[in-house]
């Protein structure tokens, strides 16, 4: 079969990762004879694995339409080969047969987390970081006894016969690496997210350095989130997250909410944050959580030194949650600073 058009996209309203395929196929010039109509019985999705293919999951057929030279809303009176496809009856005249039929096929494949991890492992081995999928169509062909002699033409009904054996058509689909990350992974790994606005407090001229550190912290949080989907590696995301926490701490030093300690570098001041927040438990939560997050990121593999790592196997979705925790705590600190400034000004 010849692929005239194919659209591949992530399912937008699925409870689990899902890929949707929309194909338009032409049977002319294939092993299907001109008087045969293909009858799809199954579609399966594989991933290219070197010189072979590895099964991912079946593709659930949601729509199948077969059309030929004439599509008629009711049964034709002349002898013809017919097959019902949805609300249409497809006619193929016995005389002057056309080269072949066209198929419109839509199917969806649900992917497990294990299948996604396997796809990612294979994708990273490819130089261009693309994803090469293989869609396999299994089908029989149908023909009519109306083509088998004059006696059959006088029959009041036209019967379809299924030919043997079961045939298979393989279609290779390559998804660009950038598109896979931006369109597919962002849909597979993300559900619905709240928009978090991180305000940069308007500090006086004496605290412009602090304001610049806070701006860098916000930018590093954004970089950490982006690094997850652009690299699909732990190191770059953790490096950016650690930078975000360090910049936040440096920005709080001029405001008296952090201090520099010779043994550990910048350290959040629990007592000062307690006075700032007005709540001891809240201050303890902020300082201990940010300190622990920084410790976790220091034990992750670096982009330039992947050998520096622990035995801990942190997953990408877990890193995303850690970035979210740091983002909300940063938001809590910055909004409190902004609110106090507003109270002073008014």
Tab-separated table of C-alpha atoms in Angstrom:
chain	number	residue	atom	x	y	z
A	1	UNK	CA	0.000	0.000	0.000
A	2	UNK	CA	1.069	3.539	-0.657
A	3	UNK	CA	0.828	6.073	2.169
A	4	UNK	CA	-0.780	9.194	0.724
A	5	UNK	CA	-1.031	11.047	4.019
A	6	UNK	CA	-0.374	10.319	7.673
A	7	UNK	CA	-0.888	12.402	10.809
A	8	UNK	CA	0.566	11.411	14.165
A	9	UNK	CA	-0.238	13.302	17.362
A	10	UNK	CA	-0.670	12.747	21.101
A	11	UNK	CA	-4.203	12.093	22.338
A	12	UNK	CA	-5.426	15.197	24.125
A	13	UNK	CA	-8.209	13.705	26.218
A	14	UNK	CA	-6.782	10.408	27.438
A	15	UNK	CA	-6.272	9.213	30.999
A	16	UNK	CA	-2.919	7.668	30.107
A	17	UNK	CA	-0.254	8.345	27.457
A	18	UNK	CA	-1.763	7.765	24.038
A	19	UNK	CA	-0.748	8.283	20.390
A	20	UNK	CA	-3.313	8.881	17.650
A	21	UNK	CA	-2.714	7.879	14.015
A	22	UNK	CA	-4.705	9.129	11.022
A	23	UNK	CA	-3.757	7.436	7.735
A	24	UNK	CA	-4.843	7.681	4.121
A	25	UNK	CA	-3.645	4.671	2.098
A	26	UNK	CA	-3.827	3.792	-1.600
A	27	UNK	CA	-3.859	0.123	-2.670
A	28	UNK	CA	-2.889	0.756	-6.293
A	29	UNK	CA	0.525	-0.590	-7.237
A	30	UNK	CA	0.571	-3.005	-4.285
A	31	UNK	CA	0.167	-6.766	-4.019
A	32	UNK	CA	-3.585	-6.261	-3.769
A	33	UNK	CA	-5.197	-7.065	-7.121
A	34	UNK	CA	-7.445	-4.521	-8.790
A	35	UNK	CA	-10.584	-6.547	-8.019
A	36	UNK	CA	-9.705	-7.008	-4.341
A	37	UNK	CA	-10.815	-4.884	-1.431
A	38	UNK	CA	-8.553	-4.846	1.683
A	39	UNK	CA	-10.243	-5.781	4.951
A	40	UNK	CA	-8.243	-4.561	7.983
A	41	UNK	CA	-8.384	-6.978	10.917
A	42	UNK	CA	-5.706	-5.537	13.197
A	43	UNK	CA	-3.172	-2.737	13.654
A	44	UNK	CA	-0.137	-2.986	15.939
A	45	UNK	CA	2.462	-0.411	16.982
A	46	UNK	CA	6.151	-1.310	17.247
A	47	UNK	CA	9.330	0.687	17.767
A	48	UNK	CA	12.323	0.260	15.487
A	49	UNK	CA	15.024	-1.519	17.468
A	50	UNK	CA	18.150	-1.742	15.363
A	51	UNK	CA	17.447	-4.166	12.550
A	52	UNK	CA	14.305	-5.473	14.202
A	53	UNK	CA	11.112	-4.130	15.748
A	54	UNK	CA	9.836	-4.424	19.307
A	55	UNK	CA	6.160	-4.628	20.161
A	56	UNK	CA	4.705	-1.658	22.068
A	57	UNK	CA	0.921	-2.104	22.018
A	58	UNK	CA	-2.053	-2.750	19.725
A	59	UNK	CA	-3.610	0.219	17.943
A	60	UNK	CA	-7.340	0.433	18.621
A	61	UNK	CA	-9.242	1.144	15.393
A	62	UNK	CA	-11.712	3.987	15.903
A	63	UNK	CA	-12.584	4.745	12.299
A	64	UNK	CA	-12.184	2.856	9.022
A	65	UNK	CA	-13.512	3.964	5.656
A	66	UNK	CA	-12.809	2.353	2.288
A	67	UNK	CA	-13.632	4.234	-0.863
A	68	UNK	CA	-13.252	3.572	-4.573
A	69	UNK	CA	-14.290	5.079	-7.908
A	70	UNK	CA	-17.907	5.541	-6.863
A	71	UNK	CA	-19.482	5.930	-3.444
A	72	UNK	CA	-23.244	5.492	-3.602
A	73	UNK	CA	-25.797	6.076	-0.818
A	74	UNK	CA	-27.811	3.029	-1.920
A	75	UNK	CA	-27.219	-0.363	-3.534
A	76	UNK	CA	-26.404	-0.174	-7.268
A	77	UNK	CA	-28.432	-2.243	-9.708
A	78	UNK	CA	-25.578	-3.271	-11.957
A	79	UNK	CA	-23.314	-6.200	-11.003
A	80	UNK	CA	-20.645	-4.881	-8.662
A	81	UNK	CA	-18.301	-5.681	-5.826
A	82	UNK	CA	-19.613	-4.049	-2.682
A	83	UNK	CA	-18.538	-3.642	0.919
A	84	UNK	CA	-20.219	-1.553	3.572
A	85	UNK	CA	-18.002	1.004	5.300
A	86	UNK	CA	-19.769	3.082	7.919
A	87	UNK	CA	-22.721	4.734	6.167
A	88	UNK	CA	-21.447	4.204	2.643
A	89	UNK	CA	-21.749	1.446	0.071
A	90	UNK	CA	-18.702	1.165	-2.138
A	91	UNK	CA	-19.276	0.109	-5.729
A	92	UNK	CA	-16.697	-1.247	-8.082
A	93	UNK	CA	-18.026	-1.986	-11.539
A	94	UNK	CA	-17.162	-5.379	-13.039
A	95	UNK	CA	-16.395	-3.690	-16.334
A	96	UNK	CA	-13.550	-1.185	-16.510
A	97	UNK	CA	-12.028	-1.947	-13.147
A	98	UNK	CA	-10.012	0.801	-11.459
A	99	UNK	CA	-6.445	0.350	-10.204
A	100	UNK	CA	-7.339	0.098	-6.515
A	101	UNK	CA	-9.046	1.387	-3.397
A	102	UNK	CA	-8.203	4.021	-0.825
A	103	UNK	CA	-8.443	3.530	2.925
A	104	UNK	CA	-8.975	6.075	5.672
A	105	UNK	CA	-7.900	4.674	9.025
A	106	UNK	CA	-7.816	6.227	12.488
A	107	UNK	CA	-6.493	4.335	15.488
A	108	UNK	CA	-5.113	5.033	18.963
A	109	UNK	CA	-2.401	3.293	20.956
A	110	UNK	CA	-2.321	3.468	24.761
A	111	UNK	CA	1.214	3.401	26.158
A	112	UNK	CA	2.282	2.220	29.595
A	113	UNK	CA	5.029	3.998	31.527
A	114	UNK	CA	7.236	1.014	30.790
A	115	UNK	CA	6.635	1.423	27.055
A	116	UNK	CA	7.461	5.133	27.291
A	117	UNK	CA	10.701	4.407	29.121
A	118	UNK	CA	11.623	1.859	26.452
A	119	UNK	CA	10.923	4.417	23.703
A	120	UNK	CA	13.102	6.972	25.485
A	121	UNK	CA	15.964	4.521	25.948
A	122	UNK	CA	15.939	3.729	22.224
A	123	UNK	CA	15.553	7.395	21.287
A	124	UNK	CA	18.677	8.371	23.217
A	125	UNK	CA	20.701	5.864	21.195
A	126	UNK	CA	19.771	7.663	17.973
A	127	UNK	CA	22.094	10.467	16.917
A	128	UNK	CA	19.250	12.819	15.968
A	129	UNK	CA	17.180	11.849	19.070
A	130	UNK	CA	14.183	11.032	16.870
A	131	UNK	CA	11.571	8.331	17.496
A	132	UNK	CA	11.070	5.693	14.810
A	133	UNK	CA	7.759	3.871	15.135
A	134	UNK	CA	6.490	1.023	12.987
A	135	UNK	CA	2.771	0.601	12.363
A	136	UNK	CA	1.800	-2.858	11.114
A	137	UNK	CA	-1.543	-3.440	9.370
A	138	UNK	CA	-2.860	-6.986	9.098
A	139	UNK	CA	-5.576	-7.601	6.542
A	140	UNK	CA	-7.372	-10.044	4.309
A	141	UNK	CA	-8.609	-9.111	0.865
A	142	UNK	CA	-12.211	-9.414	-0.277
A	143	UNK	CA	-13.389	-10.198	-3.778
A	144	UNK	CA	-16.776	-11.024	-5.266
A	145	UNK	CA	-18.097	-14.094	-7.076
A	146	UNK	CA	-19.536	-11.546	-9.486
A	147	UNK	CA	-16.125	-11.643	-11.161
A	148	UNK	CA	-16.086	-15.421	-11.592
A	149	UNK	CA	-18.330	-16.050	-14.583
A	150	UNK	CA	-21.527	-15.146	-16.402
A	151	UNK	CA	-23.692	-17.345	-14.161
A	152	UNK	CA	-22.773	-15.370	-11.098
A	153	UNK	CA	-23.774	-12.123	-12.805
A	154	UNK	CA	-27.369	-13.311	-12.970
A	155	UNK	CA	-27.524	-13.869	-9.231
A	156	UNK	CA	-29.816	-11.447	-7.383
A	157	UNK	CA	-27.220	-10.840	-4.685
A	158	UNK	CA	-23.487	-10.299	-4.851
A	159	UNK	CA	-21.336	-12.177	-2.383
A	160	UNK	CA	-17.918	-11.245	-1.044
A	161	UNK	CA	-15.309	-13.949	-0.563
A	162	UNK	CA	-12.294	-13.599	1.722
A	163	UNK	CA	-8.984	-14.509	0.135
A	164	UNK	CA	-6.086	-16.173	1.903
A	165	UNK	CA	-3.570	-15.822	3.409
A	166	UNK	CA	-3.495	-13.043	6.020
A	167	UNK	CA	-1.333	-10.212	4.701
A	168	UNK	CA	0.733	-7.600	6.490
A	169	UNK	CA	1.730	-4.046	5.586
A	170	UNK	CA	4.469	-2.202	7.483
A	171	UNK	CA	4.548	1.596	7.716
A	172	UNK	CA	7.560	3.367	9.241
A	173	UNK	CA	6.875	6.660	11.006
A	174	UNK	CA	9.688	8.956	12.164
A	175	UNK	CA	8.935	11.688	14.696
A	176	UNK	CA	11.495	14.475	14.974
A	177	UNK	CA	13.202	14.602	18.369
A	178	UNK	CA	12.299	18.229	19.039
A	179	UNK	CA	8.646	17.603	18.160
A	180	UNK	CA	8.553	14.443	20.285
A	181	UNK	CA	9.773	16.357	23.332
A	182	UNK	CA	7.623	19.456	22.827
A	183	UNK	CA	4.360	17.855	21.714
A	184	UNK	CA	4.325	14.275	22.925
A	185	UNK	CA	6.304	14.188	26.170
A	186	UNK	CA	4.767	17.428	27.386
A	187	UNK	CA	1.357	15.775	26.959
A	188	UNK	CA	2.368	12.396	28.370
A	189	UNK	CA	4.172	13.684	31.465
A	190	UNK	CA	2.091	16.745	32.259
A	191	UNK	CA	-1.491	16.918	33.374
A	192	UNK	CA	-3.092	20.284	34.057
A	193	UNK	CA	-0.913	22.798	35.888
A	194	UNK	CA	-1.571	25.969	37.773
A	195	UNK	CA	0.158	29.078	36.503
A	196	UNK	CA	2.479	30.357	39.222
A	197	UNK	CA	3.376	34.036	39.031
A	198	UNK	CA	6.644	34.749	40.789
A	199	UNK	CA	6.805	38.460	41.634
A	200	UNK	CA	10.201	40.132	41.839
A	201	UNK	CA	9.982	42.634	44.720
A	202	UNK	CA	10.798	46.226	43.825
A	203	UNK	CA	13.712	46.866	46.141
A	204	UNK	CA	15.509	50.139	46.742
A	205	UNK	CA	18.782	51.008	45.035
A	206	UNK	CA	20.805	49.636	47.940
A	207	UNK	CA	19.304	46.213	47.320
A	208	UNK	CA	19.610	46.045	43.533
A	209	UNK	CA	22.081	43.178	43.840
A	210	UNK	CA	19.484	41.229	45.831
A	211	UNK	CA	16.868	41.931	43.187
A	212	UNK	CA	19.180	40.626	40.465
A	213	UNK	CA	19.786	37.393	42.422
A	214	UNK	CA	16.024	36.901	42.807
A	215	UNK	CA	15.535	37.433	39.078
A	216	UNK	CA	18.204	34.821	38.328
A	217	UNK	CA	16.547	32.403	40.745
A	218	UNK	CA	13.240	32.661	38.892
A	219	UNK	CA	14.988	32.219	35.554
A	220	UNK	CA	16.820	29.130	36.847
A	221	UNK	CA	13.513	27.563	37.932
A	222	UNK	CA	12.214	28.068	34.405
A	223	UNK	CA	15.405	26.556	32.977
A	224	UNK	CA	15.084	23.528	35.265
A	225	UNK	CA	11.551	22.853	34.069
A	226	UNK	CA	12.534	23.214	30.414
A	227	UNK	CA	15.616	21.001	30.827
A	228	UNK	CA	13.426	18.035	31.734
A	229	UNK	CA	11.818	17.913	28.299
A	230	UNK	CA	14.697	19.155	26.188
A	231	UNK	CA	17.309	16.753	27.556
A	232	UNK	CA	15.302	14.027	29.332
A	233	UNK	CA	18.251	13.760	31.723
A	234	UNK	CA	18.489	14.248	35.471
A	235	UNK	CA	21.719	16.271	35.575
A	236	UNK	CA	20.741	19.472	33.697
A	237	UNK	CA	17.441	19.833	35.564
A	238	UNK	CA	19.065	19.317	38.955
A	239	UNK	CA	21.889	21.738	38.140
A	240	UNK	CA	19.366	24.444	37.247
A	241	UNK	CA	17.309	23.704	40.383
A	242	UNK	CA	20.398	23.973	42.582
A	243	UNK	CA	21.298	27.271	40.920
A	244	UNK	CA	17.773	28.537	41.595
A	245	UNK	CA	18.042	27.737	45.315
A	246	UNK	CA	21.531	29.268	45.542
A	247	UNK	CA	20.420	32.464	43.786
A	248	UNK	CA	17.372	32.721	46.056
A	249	UNK	CA	19.578	32.363	49.128
A	250	UNK	CA	22.052	34.982	47.856
A	251	UNK	CA	19.176	37.339	47.128
A	252	UNK	CA	17.875	37.019	50.688
A	253	UNK	CA	21.229	37.899	52.312
A	254	UNK	CA	20.858	41.700	51.792
A	255	UNK	CA	17.312	41.413	53.171
A	256	UNK	CA	18.556	39.740	56.347
A	257	UNK	CA	16.778	36.438	55.630
A	258	UNK	CA	19.920	34.426	54.881
A	259	UNK	CA	23.581	34.475	55.817
A	260	UNK	CA	26.872	33.274	54.444
A	261	UNK	CA	28.565	30.544	56.479
A	262	UNK	CA	32.155	29.532	55.732
A	263	UNK	CA	31.480	25.800	56.002
A	264	UNK	CA	28.304	25.539	53.913
A	265	UNK	CA	28.158	28.768	51.914
A	266	UNK	CA	24.818	30.561	51.808
A	267	UNK	CA	22.359	29.426	54.502
A	268	UNK	CA	18.724	30.351	55.051
A	269	UNK	CA	18.164	31.981	58.459
A	270	UNK	CA	15.292	30.235	60.211
A	271	UNK	CA	14.979	32.871	62.964
A	272	UNK	CA	14.906	35.767	60.493
A	273	UNK	CA	12.417	33.986	58.218
A	274	UNK	CA	10.283	33.233	61.301
A	275	UNK	CA	10.057	36.949	62.083
A	276	UNK	CA	9.424	37.705	58.429
A	277	UNK	CA	6.659	35.109	58.047
A	278	UNK	CA	5.240	35.511	61.525
A	279	UNK	CA	5.029	31.750	62.033
A	280	UNK	CA	7.637	29.386	63.454
A	281	UNK	CA	6.376	26.208	61.772
A	282	UNK	CA	6.174	27.939	58.408
A	283	UNK	CA	9.729	29.231	58.746
A	284	UNK	CA	10.941	25.758	59.686
A	285	UNK	CA	9.185	24.227	56.675
A	286	UNK	CA	10.773	26.745	54.286
A	287	UNK	CA	14.344	26.500	55.583
A	288	UNK	CA	14.435	22.724	56.038
A	289	UNK	CA	12.769	21.956	52.700
A	290	UNK	CA	14.956	24.283	50.635
A	291	UNK	CA	18.080	23.021	52.408
A	292	UNK	CA	17.086	19.401	51.763
A	293	UNK	CA	16.288	20.125	48.110
A	294	UNK	CA	19.722	21.681	47.679
A	295	UNK	CA	21.322	18.600	49.250
A	296	UNK	CA	19.452	16.275	46.874
A	297	UNK	CA	20.551	18.226	43.802
A	298	UNK	CA	24.187	18.101	44.889
A	299	UNK	CA	24.135	14.304	44.721
A	300	UNK	CA	22.741	14.061	41.194
A	301	UNK	CA	24.874	13.451	38.081
A	302	UNK	CA	26.280	16.595	36.515
A	303	UNK	CA	25.931	17.275	32.758
A	304	UNK	CA	29.729	17.487	32.506
A	305	UNK	CA	30.423	14.732	35.037
A	306	UNK	CA	27.758	12.026	34.770
A	307	UNK	CA	29.848	9.677	36.894
A	308	UNK	CA	29.178	11.826	39.970
A	309	UNK	CA	25.954	10.289	41.209
A	310	UNK	CA	24.446	8.150	43.924
A	311	UNK	CA	22.635	4.865	43.670
A	312	UNK	CA	19.357	6.765	43.989
A	313	UNK	CA	17.257	6.354	40.843
A	314	UNK	CA	15.177	9.518	40.695
A	315	UNK	CA	12.683	9.665	37.833
A	316	UNK	CA	11.944	12.667	35.637
A	317	UNK	CA	8.421	13.097	36.987
A	318	UNK	CA	9.874	13.175	40.521
A	319	UNK	CA	12.327	15.893	39.519
A	320	UNK	CA	9.430	17.861	38.094
A	321	UNK	CA	7.660	17.670	41.459
A	322	UNK	CA	10.807	18.814	43.291
A	323	UNK	CA	11.011	21.812	40.968
A	324	UNK	CA	7.365	22.499	41.763
A	325	UNK	CA	8.066	22.426	45.515
A	326	UNK	CA	10.950	24.884	45.118
A	327	UNK	CA	8.785	27.103	42.905
A	328	UNK	CA	5.946	27.337	45.425
A	329	UNK	CA	8.300	27.996	48.350
A	330	UNK	CA	10.016	30.720	46.325
A	331	UNK	CA	6.603	32.132	45.515
A	332	UNK	CA	5.720	32.115	49.230
A	333	UNK	CA	8.856	34.065	50.156
A	334	UNK	CA	8.630	36.613	47.340
A	335	UNK	CA	4.925	37.294	47.821
A	336	UNK	CA	5.456	37.837	51.542
A	337	UNK	CA	8.217	40.346	50.788
A	338	UNK	CA	5.995	42.095	48.241
A	339	UNK	CA	3.038	42.170	50.649
A	340	UNK	CA	5.139	43.689	53.435
A	341	UNK	CA	6.404	46.346	51.029
A	342	UNK	CA	2.823	47.172	50.077
A	343	UNK	CA	1.856	47.516	53.752
A	344	UNK	CA	4.784	49.863	54.418
A	345	UNK	CA	3.998	52.037	51.393
A	346	UNK	CA	0.324	52.327	52.304
